[in-house]
Amino acid sequence: MNIILKRRLNNYDQWKKVVLDYDGLRKQYGSKGAHAYRSAKDPDEVYLVFEWDDSMPYQRYMDLPEVKKALADSGTTEIIEVSESFYLEE
């Protein structure tokens, strides 16, 4: 399952460092990978594609207090959209 998020950021570089720092923890919670794409029109808008077996491990990961704090400290202002898909083609 792929989970796609669209986020608005205050500081892309600061946010990217936090995301990379949490790769290991995401994997412990079942993440099979993640990709980040910046909007060509608005560099403070990013699209994230996470691959998980299902949405429950993802939700448990996002509910961790340290993840919430890290995202708040990283300059993430809001999640604009959340969607799920069982299959996406590149």
PDB file of N, CA and C in Angstrom:
ATOM      1  N   MET A   1       0.845  -1.173   0.000  1.00  0.00           N
ATOM      2  CA  MET A   1       0.000   0.000   0.000  1.00  0.00           C
ATOM      3  C   MET A   1       0.890   1.236   0.000  1.00  0.00           C
ATOM      4  N   ASN A   2       0.523   2.187  -0.817  1.00  0.00           N
ATOM      5  CA  ASN A   2       1.217   3.466  -0.823  1.00  0.00           C
ATOM      6  C   ASN A   2       0.344   4.510  -0.148  1.00  0.00           C
ATOM      7  N   ILE A   3       0.960   5.296   0.691  1.00  0.00           N
ATOM      8  CA  ILE A   3       0.274   6.404   1.338  1.00  0.00           C
ATOM      9  C   ILE A   3       0.907   7.676   0.805  1.00  0.00           C
ATOM     10  N   ILE A   4       0.080   8.551   0.293  1.00  0.00           N
ATOM     11  CA  ILE A   4       0.561   9.776  -0.327  1.00  0.00           C
ATOM     12  C   ILE A   4       0.132  10.958   0.533  1.00  0.00           C
ATOM     13  N   LEU A   5       1.109  11.783   0.905  1.00  0.00           N
ATOM     14  CA  LEU A   5       0.829  12.994   1.675  1.00  0.00           C
ATOM     15  C   LEU A   5       1.281  14.206   0.880  1.00  0.00           C
ATOM     16  N   LYS A   6       0.566  15.264   1.023  1.00  0.00           N
ATOM     17  CA  LYS A   6       0.972  16.555   0.482  1.00  0.00           C
ATOM     18  C   LYS A   6       1.132  17.473   1.687  1.00  0.00           C
ATOM     19  N   ARG A   7       2.337  18.014   1.870  1.00  0.00           N
ATOM     20  CA  ARG A   7       2.618  18.850   3.046  1.00  0.00           C
ATOM     21  C   ARG A   7       3.097  20.231   2.632  1.00  0.00           C
ATOM     22  N   ARG A   8       2.802  21.195   3.480  1.00  0.00           N
ATOM     23  CA  ARG A   8       3.352  22.538   3.332  1.00  0.00           C
ATOM     24  C   ARG A   8       4.460  22.685   4.375  1.00  0.00           C
ATOM     25  N   LEU A   9       5.598  23.229   3.940  1.00  0.00           N
ATOM     26  CA  LEU A   9       6.766  23.364   4.809  1.00  0.00           C
ATOM     27  C   LEU A   9       7.147  24.826   4.980  1.00  0.00           C
ATOM     28  N   ASN A  10       7.849  25.089   6.084  1.00  0.00           N
ATOM     29  CA  ASN A  10       8.453  26.407   6.276  1.00  0.00           C
ATOM     30  C   ASN A  10       9.891  26.420   5.792  1.00  0.00           C
ATOM     31  N   ASN A  11      10.583  25.272   5.937  1.00  0.00           N
ATOM     32  CA  ASN A  11      11.999  25.196   5.592  1.00  0.00           C
ATOM     33  C   ASN A  11      12.298  23.795   5.072  1.00  0.00           C
ATOM     34  N   TYR A  12      12.421  23.660   3.756  1.00  0.00           N
ATOM     35  CA  TYR A  12      12.612  22.343   3.137  1.00  0.00           C
ATOM     36  C   TYR A  12      13.869  21.643   3.656  1.00  0.00           C
ATOM     37  N   ASP A  13      15.001  22.351   3.708  1.00  0.00           N
ATOM     38  CA  ASP A  13      16.265  21.724   4.117  1.00  0.00           C
ATOM     39  C   ASP A  13      16.199  21.196   5.545  1.00  0.00           C
ATOM     40  N   GLN A  14      15.621  21.963   6.442  1.00  0.00           N
ATOM     41  CA  GLN A  14      15.473  21.532   7.832  1.00  0.00           C
ATOM     42  C   GLN A  14      14.553  20.314   7.908  1.00  0.00           C
ATOM     43  N   TRP A  15      13.453  20.355   7.193  1.00  0.00           N
ATOM     44  CA  TRP A  15      12.510  19.238   7.173  1.00  0.00           C
ATOM     45  C   TRP A  15      13.163  17.982   6.622  1.00  0.00           C
ATOM     46  N   LYS A  16      13.906  18.112   5.523  1.00  0.00           N
ATOM     47  CA  LYS A  16      14.543  16.960   4.869  1.00  0.00           C
ATOM     48  C   LYS A  16      15.513  16.270   5.823  1.00  0.00           C
ATOM     49  N   LYS A  17      16.270  17.049   6.594  1.00  0.00           N
ATOM     50  CA  LYS A  17      17.204  16.460   7.559  1.00  0.00           C
ATOM     51  C   LYS A  17      16.452  15.619   8.585  1.00  0.00           C
ATOM     52  N   VAL A  18      15.348  16.126   9.099  1.00  0.00           N
ATOM     53  CA  VAL A  18      14.551  15.382  10.082  1.00  0.00           C
ATOM     54  C   VAL A  18      14.025  14.094   9.465  1.00  0.00           C
ATOM     55  N   VAL A  19      13.510  14.175   8.246  1.00  0.00           N
ATOM     56  CA  VAL A  19      12.977  12.990   7.569  1.00  0.00           C
ATOM     57  C   VAL A  19      14.062  11.926   7.426  1.00  0.00           C
ATOM     58  N   LEU A  20      15.255  12.324   7.018  1.00  0.00           N
ATOM     59  CA  LEU A  20      16.352  11.366   6.857  1.00  0.00           C
ATOM     60  C   LEU A  20      16.775  10.776   8.197  1.00  0.00           C
ATOM     61  N   ASP A  21      16.770  11.589   9.248  1.00  0.00           N
ATOM     62  CA  ASP A  21      17.142  11.104  10.583  1.00  0.00           C
ATOM     63  C   ASP A  21      16.189  10.023  11.089  1.00  0.00           C
ATOM     64  N   TYR A  22      14.953  10.022  10.614  1.00  0.00           N
ATOM     65  CA  TYR A  22      13.949   9.073  11.096  1.00  0.00           C
ATOM     66  C   TYR A  22      13.733   7.877  10.166  1.00  0.00           C
ATOM     67  N   ASP A  23      14.587   7.711   9.155  1.00  0.00           N
ATOM     68  CA  ASP A  23      14.464   6.558   8.247  1.00  0.00           C
ATOM     69  C   ASP A  23      14.478   5.235   8.996  1.00  0.00           C
ATOM     70  N   GLY A  24      15.406   5.069   9.924  1.00  0.00           N
ATOM     71  CA  GLY A  24      15.529   3.813  10.667  1.00  0.00           C
ATOM     72  C   GLY A  24      14.300   3.507  11.501  1.00  0.00           C
ATOM     73  N   LEU A  25      13.777   4.510  12.170  1.00  0.00           N
ATOM     74  CA  LEU A  25      12.582   4.311  12.994  1.00  0.00           C
ATOM     75  C   LEU A  25      11.378   3.959  12.123  1.00  0.00           C
ATOM     76  N   ARG A  26      11.258   4.632  10.975  1.00  0.00           N
ATOM     77  CA  ARG A  26      10.163   4.304  10.053  1.00  0.00           C
ATOM     78  C   ARG A  26      10.255   2.845   9.624  1.00  0.00           C
ATOM     79  N   LYS A  27      11.459   2.377   9.323  1.00  0.00           N
ATOM     80  CA  LYS A  27      11.644   0.981   8.911  1.00  0.00           C
ATOM     81  C   LYS A  27      11.273   0.021  10.034  1.00  0.00           C
ATOM     82  N   GLN A  28      11.589   0.383  11.284  1.00  0.00           N
ATOM     83  CA  GLN A  28      11.211  -0.460  12.427  1.00  0.00           C
ATOM     84  C   GLN A  28       9.693  -0.611  12.516  1.00  0.00           C
ATOM     85  N   TYR A  29       8.971   0.378  12.045  1.00  0.00           N
ATOM     86  CA  TYR A  29       7.509   0.329  12.076  1.00  0.00           C
ATOM     87  C   TYR A  29       6.915  -0.221  10.781  1.00  0.00           C
ATOM     88  N   GLY A  30       7.766  -0.757   9.914  1.00  0.00           N
ATOM     89  CA  GLY A  30       7.269  -1.450   8.731  1.00  0.00           C
ATOM     90  C   GLY A  30       7.321  -0.693   7.421  1.00  0.00           C
ATOM     91  N   SER A  31       7.922   0.481   7.412  1.00  0.00           N
ATOM     92  CA  SER A  31       8.034   1.220   6.159  1.00  0.00           C
ATOM     93  C   SER A  31       8.951   0.472   5.199  1.00  0.00           C
ATOM     94  N   LYS A  32       8.526   0.378   3.968  1.00  0.00           N
ATOM     95  CA  LYS A  32       9.333  -0.275   2.936  1.00  0.00           C
ATOM     96  C   LYS A  32      10.030   0.750   2.055  1.00  0.00           C
ATOM     97  N   GLY A  33       9.843   2.013   2.351  1.00  0.00           N
ATOM     98  CA  GLY A  33      10.496   3.060   1.580  1.00  0.00           C
ATOM     99  C   GLY A  33       9.665   4.323   1.541  1.00  0.00           C
ATOM    100  N   ALA A  34      10.332   5.392   1.160  1.00  0.00           N
ATOM    101  CA  ALA A  34       9.665   6.686   1.059  1.00  0.00           C
ATOM    102  C   ALA A  34      10.363   7.523  -0.003  1.00  0.00           C
ATOM    103  N   HIS A  35       9.581   8.340  -0.685  1.00  0.00           N
ATOM    104  CA  HIS A  35      10.110   9.271  -1.678  1.00  0.00           C
ATOM    105  C   HIS A  35       9.470  10.626  -1.436  1.00  0.00           C
ATOM    106  N   ALA A  36      10.271  11.674  -1.602  1.00  0.00           N
ATOM    107  CA  ALA A  36       9.771  13.038  -1.450  1.00  0.00           C
ATOM    108  C   ALA A  36       9.956  13.783  -2.765  1.00  0.00           C
ATOM    109  N   TYR A  37       8.934  14.518  -3.156  1.00  0.00           N
ATOM    110  CA  TYR A  37       8.963  15.306  -4.384  1.00  0.00           C
ATOM    111  C   TYR A  37       8.515  16.725  -4.060  1.00  0.00           C
ATOM    112  N   ARG A  38       9.289  17.702  -4.532  1.00  0.00           N
ATOM    113  CA  ARG A  38       8.907  19.101  -4.338  1.00  0.00           C
ATOM    114  C   ARG A  38       8.053  19.575  -5.500  1.00  0.00           C
ATOM    115  N   SER A  39       7.101  20.406  -5.192  1.00  0.00           N
ATOM    116  CA  SER A  39       6.262  20.993  -6.231  1.00  0.00           C
ATOM    117  C   SER A  39       7.104  21.931  -7.095  1.00  0.00           C
ATOM    118  N   ALA A  40       6.938  21.843  -8.398  1.00  0.00           N
ATOM    119  CA  ALA A  40       7.654  22.733  -9.310  1.00  0.00           C
ATOM    120  C   ALA A  40       7.150  24.171  -9.184  1.00  0.00           C
ATOM    121  N   LYS A  41       5.903  24.336  -8.790  1.00  0.00           N
ATOM    122  CA  LYS A  41       5.318  25.671  -8.671  1.00  0.00           C
ATOM    123  C   LYS A  41       5.559  26.303  -7.311  1.00  0.00           C
ATOM    124  N   ASP A  42       5.675  25.472  -6.273  1.00  0.00           N
ATOM    125  CA  ASP A  42       5.818  25.975  -4.905  1.00  0.00           C
ATOM    126  C   ASP A  42       6.814  25.094  -4.155  1.00  0.00           C
ATOM    127  N   PRO A  43       8.074  25.533  -4.002  1.00  0.00           N
ATOM    128  CA  PRO A  43       9.093  24.692  -3.365  1.00  0.00           C
ATOM    129  C   PRO A  43       8.830  24.387  -1.891  1.00  0.00           C
ATOM    130  N   ASP A  44       7.867  25.072  -1.284  1.00  0.00           N
ATOM    131  CA  ASP A  44       7.509  24.786   0.106  1.00  0.00           C
ATOM    132  C   ASP A  44       6.406  23.741   0.217  1.00  0.00           C
ATOM    133  N   GLU A  45       5.992  23.195  -0.912  1.00  0.00           N
ATOM    134  CA  GLU A  45       4.988  22.144  -0.940  1.00  0.00           C
ATOM    135  C   GLU A  45       5.679  20.854  -1.375  1.00  0.00           C
ATOM    136  N   VAL A  46       5.505  19.787  -0.593  1.00  0.00           N
ATOM    137  CA  VAL A  46       6.119  18.505  -0.948  1.00  0.00           C
ATOM    138  C   VAL A  46       5.057  17.422  -1.009  1.00  0.00           C
ATOM    139  N   TYR A  47       5.329  16.457  -1.863  1.00  0.00           N
ATOM    140  CA  TYR A  47       4.489  15.269  -1.993  1.00  0.00           C
ATOM    141  C   TYR A  47       5.328  14.100  -1.509  1.00  0.00           C
ATOM    142  N   LEU A  48       4.796  13.325  -0.585  1.00  0.00           N
ATOM    143  CA  LEU A  48       5.514  12.192  -0.008  1.00  0.00           C
ATOM    144  C   LEU A  48       4.776  10.918  -0.360  1.00  0.00           C
ATOM    145  N   VAL A  49       5.533   9.921  -0.775  1.00  0.00           N
ATOM    146  CA  VAL A  49       4.957   8.617  -1.081  1.00  0.00           C
ATOM    147  C   VAL A  49       5.644   7.607  -0.171  1.00  0.00           C
ATOM    148  N   PHE A  50       4.878   7.030   0.746  1.00  0.00           N
ATOM    149  CA  PHE A  50       5.375   6.014   1.672  1.00  0.00           C
ATOM    150  C   PHE A  50       4.827   4.662   1.258  1.00  0.00           C
ATOM    151  N   GLU A  51       5.663   3.642   1.321  1.00  0.00           N
ATOM    152  CA  GLU A  51       5.191   2.287   1.043  1.00  0.00           C
ATOM    153  C   GLU A  51       5.135   1.511   2.356  1.00  0.00           C
ATOM    154  N   TRP A  52       3.954   0.988   2.680  1.00  0.00           N
ATOM    155  CA  TRP A  52       3.708   0.206   3.886  1.00  0.00           C
ATOM    156  C   TRP A  52       2.854  -1.000   3.503  1.00  0.00           C
ATOM    157  N   ASP A  53       2.876  -2.033   4.332  1.00  0.00           N
ATOM    158  CA  ASP A  53       1.993  -3.177   4.085  1.00  0.00           C
ATOM    159  C   ASP A  53       0.532  -2.787   4.250  1.00  0.00           C
ATOM    160  N   ASP A  54       0.251  -1.972   5.264  1.00  0.00           N
ATOM    161  CA  ASP A  54      -1.096  -1.443   5.472  1.00  0.00           C
ATOM    162  C   ASP A  54      -0.992  -0.159   6.275  1.00  0.00           C
ATOM    163  N   SER A  55      -2.119   0.482   6.513  1.00  0.00           N
ATOM    164  CA  SER A  55      -2.088   1.803   7.137  1.00  0.00           C
ATOM    165  C   SER A  55      -1.888   1.783   8.652  1.00  0.00           C
ATOM    166  N   MET A  56      -2.103   0.658   9.309  1.00  0.00           N
ATOM    167  CA  MET A  56      -1.985   0.627  10.774  1.00  0.00           C
ATOM    168  C   MET A  56      -0.558   0.898  11.264  1.00  0.00           C
ATOM    169  N   PRO A  57       0.487   0.237  10.732  1.00  0.00           N
ATOM    170  CA  PRO A  57       1.841   0.560  11.197  1.00  0.00           C
ATOM    171  C   PRO A  57       2.201   2.019  10.916  1.00  0.00           C
ATOM    172  N   TYR A  58       1.748   2.541   9.789  1.00  0.00           N
ATOM    173  CA  TYR A  58       1.994   3.943   9.462  1.00  0.00           C
ATOM    174  C   TYR A  58       1.360   4.843  10.515  1.00  0.00           C
ATOM    175  N   GLN A  59       0.126   4.566  10.872  1.00  0.00           N
ATOM    176  CA  GLN A  59      -0.563   5.402  11.854  1.00  0.00           C
ATOM    177  C   GLN A  59       0.109   5.306  13.221  1.00  0.00           C
ATOM    178  N   ARG A  60       0.548   4.107  13.605  1.00  0.00           N
ATOM    179  CA  ARG A  60       1.263   3.956  14.883  1.00  0.00           C
ATOM    180  C   ARG A  60       2.550   4.775  14.872  1.00  0.00           C
ATOM    181  N   TYR A  61       3.263   4.752  13.754  1.00  0.00           N
ATOM    182  CA  TYR A  61       4.489   5.534  13.626  1.00  0.00           C
ATOM    183  C   TYR A  61       4.185   7.031  13.748  1.00  0.00           C
ATOM    184  N   MET A  62       3.182   7.509  13.024  1.00  0.00           N
ATOM    185  CA  MET A  62       2.855   8.933  13.041  1.00  0.00           C
ATOM    186  C   MET A  62       2.327   9.390  14.398  1.00  0.00           C
ATOM    187  N   ASP A  63       1.805   8.466  15.203  1.00  0.00           N
ATOM    188  CA  ASP A  63       1.289   8.805  16.532  1.00  0.00           C
ATOM    189  C   ASP A  63       2.370   8.839  17.610  1.00  0.00           C
ATOM    190  N   LEU A  64       3.591   8.421  17.271  1.00  0.00           N
ATOM    191  CA  LEU A  64       4.668   8.440  18.265  1.00  0.00           C
ATOM    192  C   LEU A  64       4.960   9.884  18.684  1.00  0.00           C
ATOM    193  N   PRO A  65       5.071  10.139  19.997  1.00  0.00           N
ATOM    194  CA  PRO A  65       5.348  11.505  20.455  1.00  0.00           C
ATOM    195  C   PRO A  65       6.621  12.094  19.852  1.00  0.00           C
ATOM    196  N   GLU A  66       7.676  11.278  19.708  1.00  0.00           N
ATOM    197  CA  GLU A  66       8.929  11.815  19.160  1.00  0.00           C
ATOM    198  C   GLU A  66       8.799  12.179  17.682  1.00  0.00           C
ATOM    199  N   VAL A  67       7.961  11.473  16.953  1.00  0.00           N
ATOM    200  CA  VAL A  67       7.735  11.805  15.543  1.00  0.00           C
ATOM    201  C   VAL A  67       6.919  13.093  15.444  1.00  0.00           C
ATOM    202  N   LYS A  68       5.896  13.217  16.262  1.00  0.00           N
ATOM    203  CA  LYS A  68       5.098  14.448  16.261  1.00  0.00           C
ATOM    204  C   LYS A  68       5.956  15.661  16.599  1.00  0.00           C
ATOM    205  N   LYS A  69       6.815  15.519  17.611  1.00  0.00           N
ATOM    206  CA  LYS A  69       7.683  16.625  18.008  1.00  0.00           C
ATOM    207  C   LYS A  69       8.675  16.960  16.902  1.00  0.00           C
ATOM    208  N   ALA A  70       9.278  15.929  16.308  1.00  0.00           N
ATOM    209  CA  ALA A  70      10.250  16.158  15.237  1.00  0.00           C
ATOM    210  C   ALA A  70       9.613  16.880  14.057  1.00  0.00           C
ATOM    211  N   LEU A  71       8.412  16.472  13.680  1.00  0.00           N
ATOM    212  CA  LEU A  71       7.731  17.144  12.573  1.00  0.00           C
ATOM    213  C   LEU A  71       7.410  18.591  12.925  1.00  0.00           C
ATOM    214  N   ALA A  72       6.966  18.827  14.140  1.00  0.00           N
ATOM    215  CA  ALA A  72       6.670  20.201  14.561  1.00  0.00           C
ATOM    216  C   ALA A  72       7.935  21.054  14.551  1.00  0.00           C
ATOM    217  N   ASP A  73       9.055  20.479  15.015  1.00  0.00           N
ATOM    218  CA  ASP A  73      10.321  21.207  15.060  1.00  0.00           C
ATOM    219  C   ASP A  73      10.944  21.393  13.678  1.00  0.00           C
ATOM    220  N   SER A  74      10.517  20.589  12.710  1.00  0.00           N
ATOM    221  CA  SER A  74      11.158  20.599  11.394  1.00  0.00           C
ATOM    222  C   SER A  74      10.629  21.674  10.457  1.00  0.00           C
ATOM    223  N   GLY A  75       9.572  22.337  10.838  1.00  0.00           N
ATOM    224  CA  GLY A  75       9.025  23.360   9.960  1.00  0.00           C
ATOM    225  C   GLY A  75       7.850  22.889   9.136  1.00  0.00           C
ATOM    226  N   THR A  76       7.288  21.738   9.475  1.00  0.00           N
ATOM    227  CA  THR A  76       6.085  21.277   8.794  1.00  0.00           C
ATOM    228  C   THR A  76       4.909  22.052   9.357  1.00  0.00           C
ATOM    229  N   THR A  77       4.143  22.671   8.495  1.00  0.00           N
ATOM    230  CA  THR A  77       3.030  23.464   9.000  1.00  0.00           C
ATOM    231  C   THR A  77       1.709  22.722   8.966  1.00  0.00           C
ATOM    232  N   GLU A  78       1.498  21.890   7.951  1.00  0.00           N
ATOM    233  CA  GLU A  78       0.210  21.211   7.871  1.00  0.00           C
ATOM    234  C   GLU A  78       0.266  20.078   6.856  1.00  0.00           C
ATOM    235  N   ILE A  79      -0.620  19.122   7.029  1.00  0.00           N
ATOM    236  CA  ILE A  79      -0.860  18.129   5.994  1.00  0.00           C
ATOM    237  C   ILE A  79      -2.015  18.670   5.168  1.00  0.00           C
ATOM    238  N   ILE A  80      -1.808  18.783   3.881  1.00  0.00           N
ATOM    239  CA  ILE A  80      -2.838  19.331   3.012  1.00  0.00           C
ATOM    240  C   ILE A  80      -3.808  18.246   2.571  1.00  0.00           C
ATOM    241  N   GLU A  81      -3.273  17.084   2.203  1.00  0.00           N
ATOM    242  CA  GLU A  81      -4.116  15.984   1.744  1.00  0.00           C
ATOM    243  C   GLU A  81      -3.521  14.664   2.197  1.00  0.00           C
ATOM    244  N   VAL A  82      -4.352  13.695   2.428  1.00  0.00           N
ATOM    245  CA  VAL A  82      -3.917  12.330   2.701  1.00  0.00           C
ATOM    246  C   VAL A  82      -4.761  11.418   1.830  1.00  0.00           C
ATOM    247  N   SER A  83      -4.095  10.500   1.151  1.00  0.00           N
ATOM    248  CA  SER A  83      -4.849   9.523   0.374  1.00  0.00           C
ATOM    249  C   SER A  83      -4.135   8.187   0.447  1.00  0.00           C
ATOM    250  N   GLU A  84      -4.847   7.130   0.162  1.00  0.00           N
ATOM    251  CA  GLU A  84      -4.284   5.788   0.172  1.00  0.00           C
ATOM    252  C   GLU A  84      -4.571   5.127  -1.159  1.00  0.00           C
ATOM    253  N   SER A  85      -3.666   4.260  -1.557  1.00  0.00           N
ATOM    254  CA  SER A  85      -3.878   3.502  -2.778  1.00  0.00           C
ATOM    255  C   SER A  85      -3.221   2.146  -2.615  1.00  0.00           C
ATOM    256  N   PHE A  86      -3.839   1.120  -3.144  1.00  0.00           N
ATOM    257  CA  PHE A  86      -3.253  -0.211  -3.067  1.00  0.00           C
ATOM    258  C   PHE A  86      -2.191  -0.409  -4.131  1.00  0.00           C
ATOM    259  N   TYR A  87      -2.270   0.337  -5.200  1.00  0.00           N
ATOM    260  CA  TYR A  87      -1.317   0.154  -6.285  1.00  0.00           C
ATOM    261  C   TYR A  87      -1.178   1.450  -7.066  1.00  0.00           C
ATOM    262  N   LEU A  88       0.055   1.870  -7.268  1.00  0.00           N
ATOM    263  CA  LEU A  88       0.348   3.037  -8.095  1.00  0.00           C
ATOM    264  C   LEU A  88       1.402   2.644  -9.109  1.00  0.00           C
ATOM    265  N   GLU A  89       1.278   3.103 -10.314  1.00  0.00           N
ATOM    266  CA  GLU A  89       2.295   2.875 -11.329  1.00  0.00           C
ATOM    267  C   GLU A  89       3.143   4.123 -11.462  1.00  0.00           C
ATOM    268  N   GLU A  90       4.439   3.927 -11.732  1.00  0.00           N
ATOM    269  CA  GLU A  90       5.313   5.078 -11.967  1.00  0.00           C
ATOM    270  C   GLU A  90       5.221   5.506 -13.403  1.00  0.00           C
TER     271      GLU A  90
END
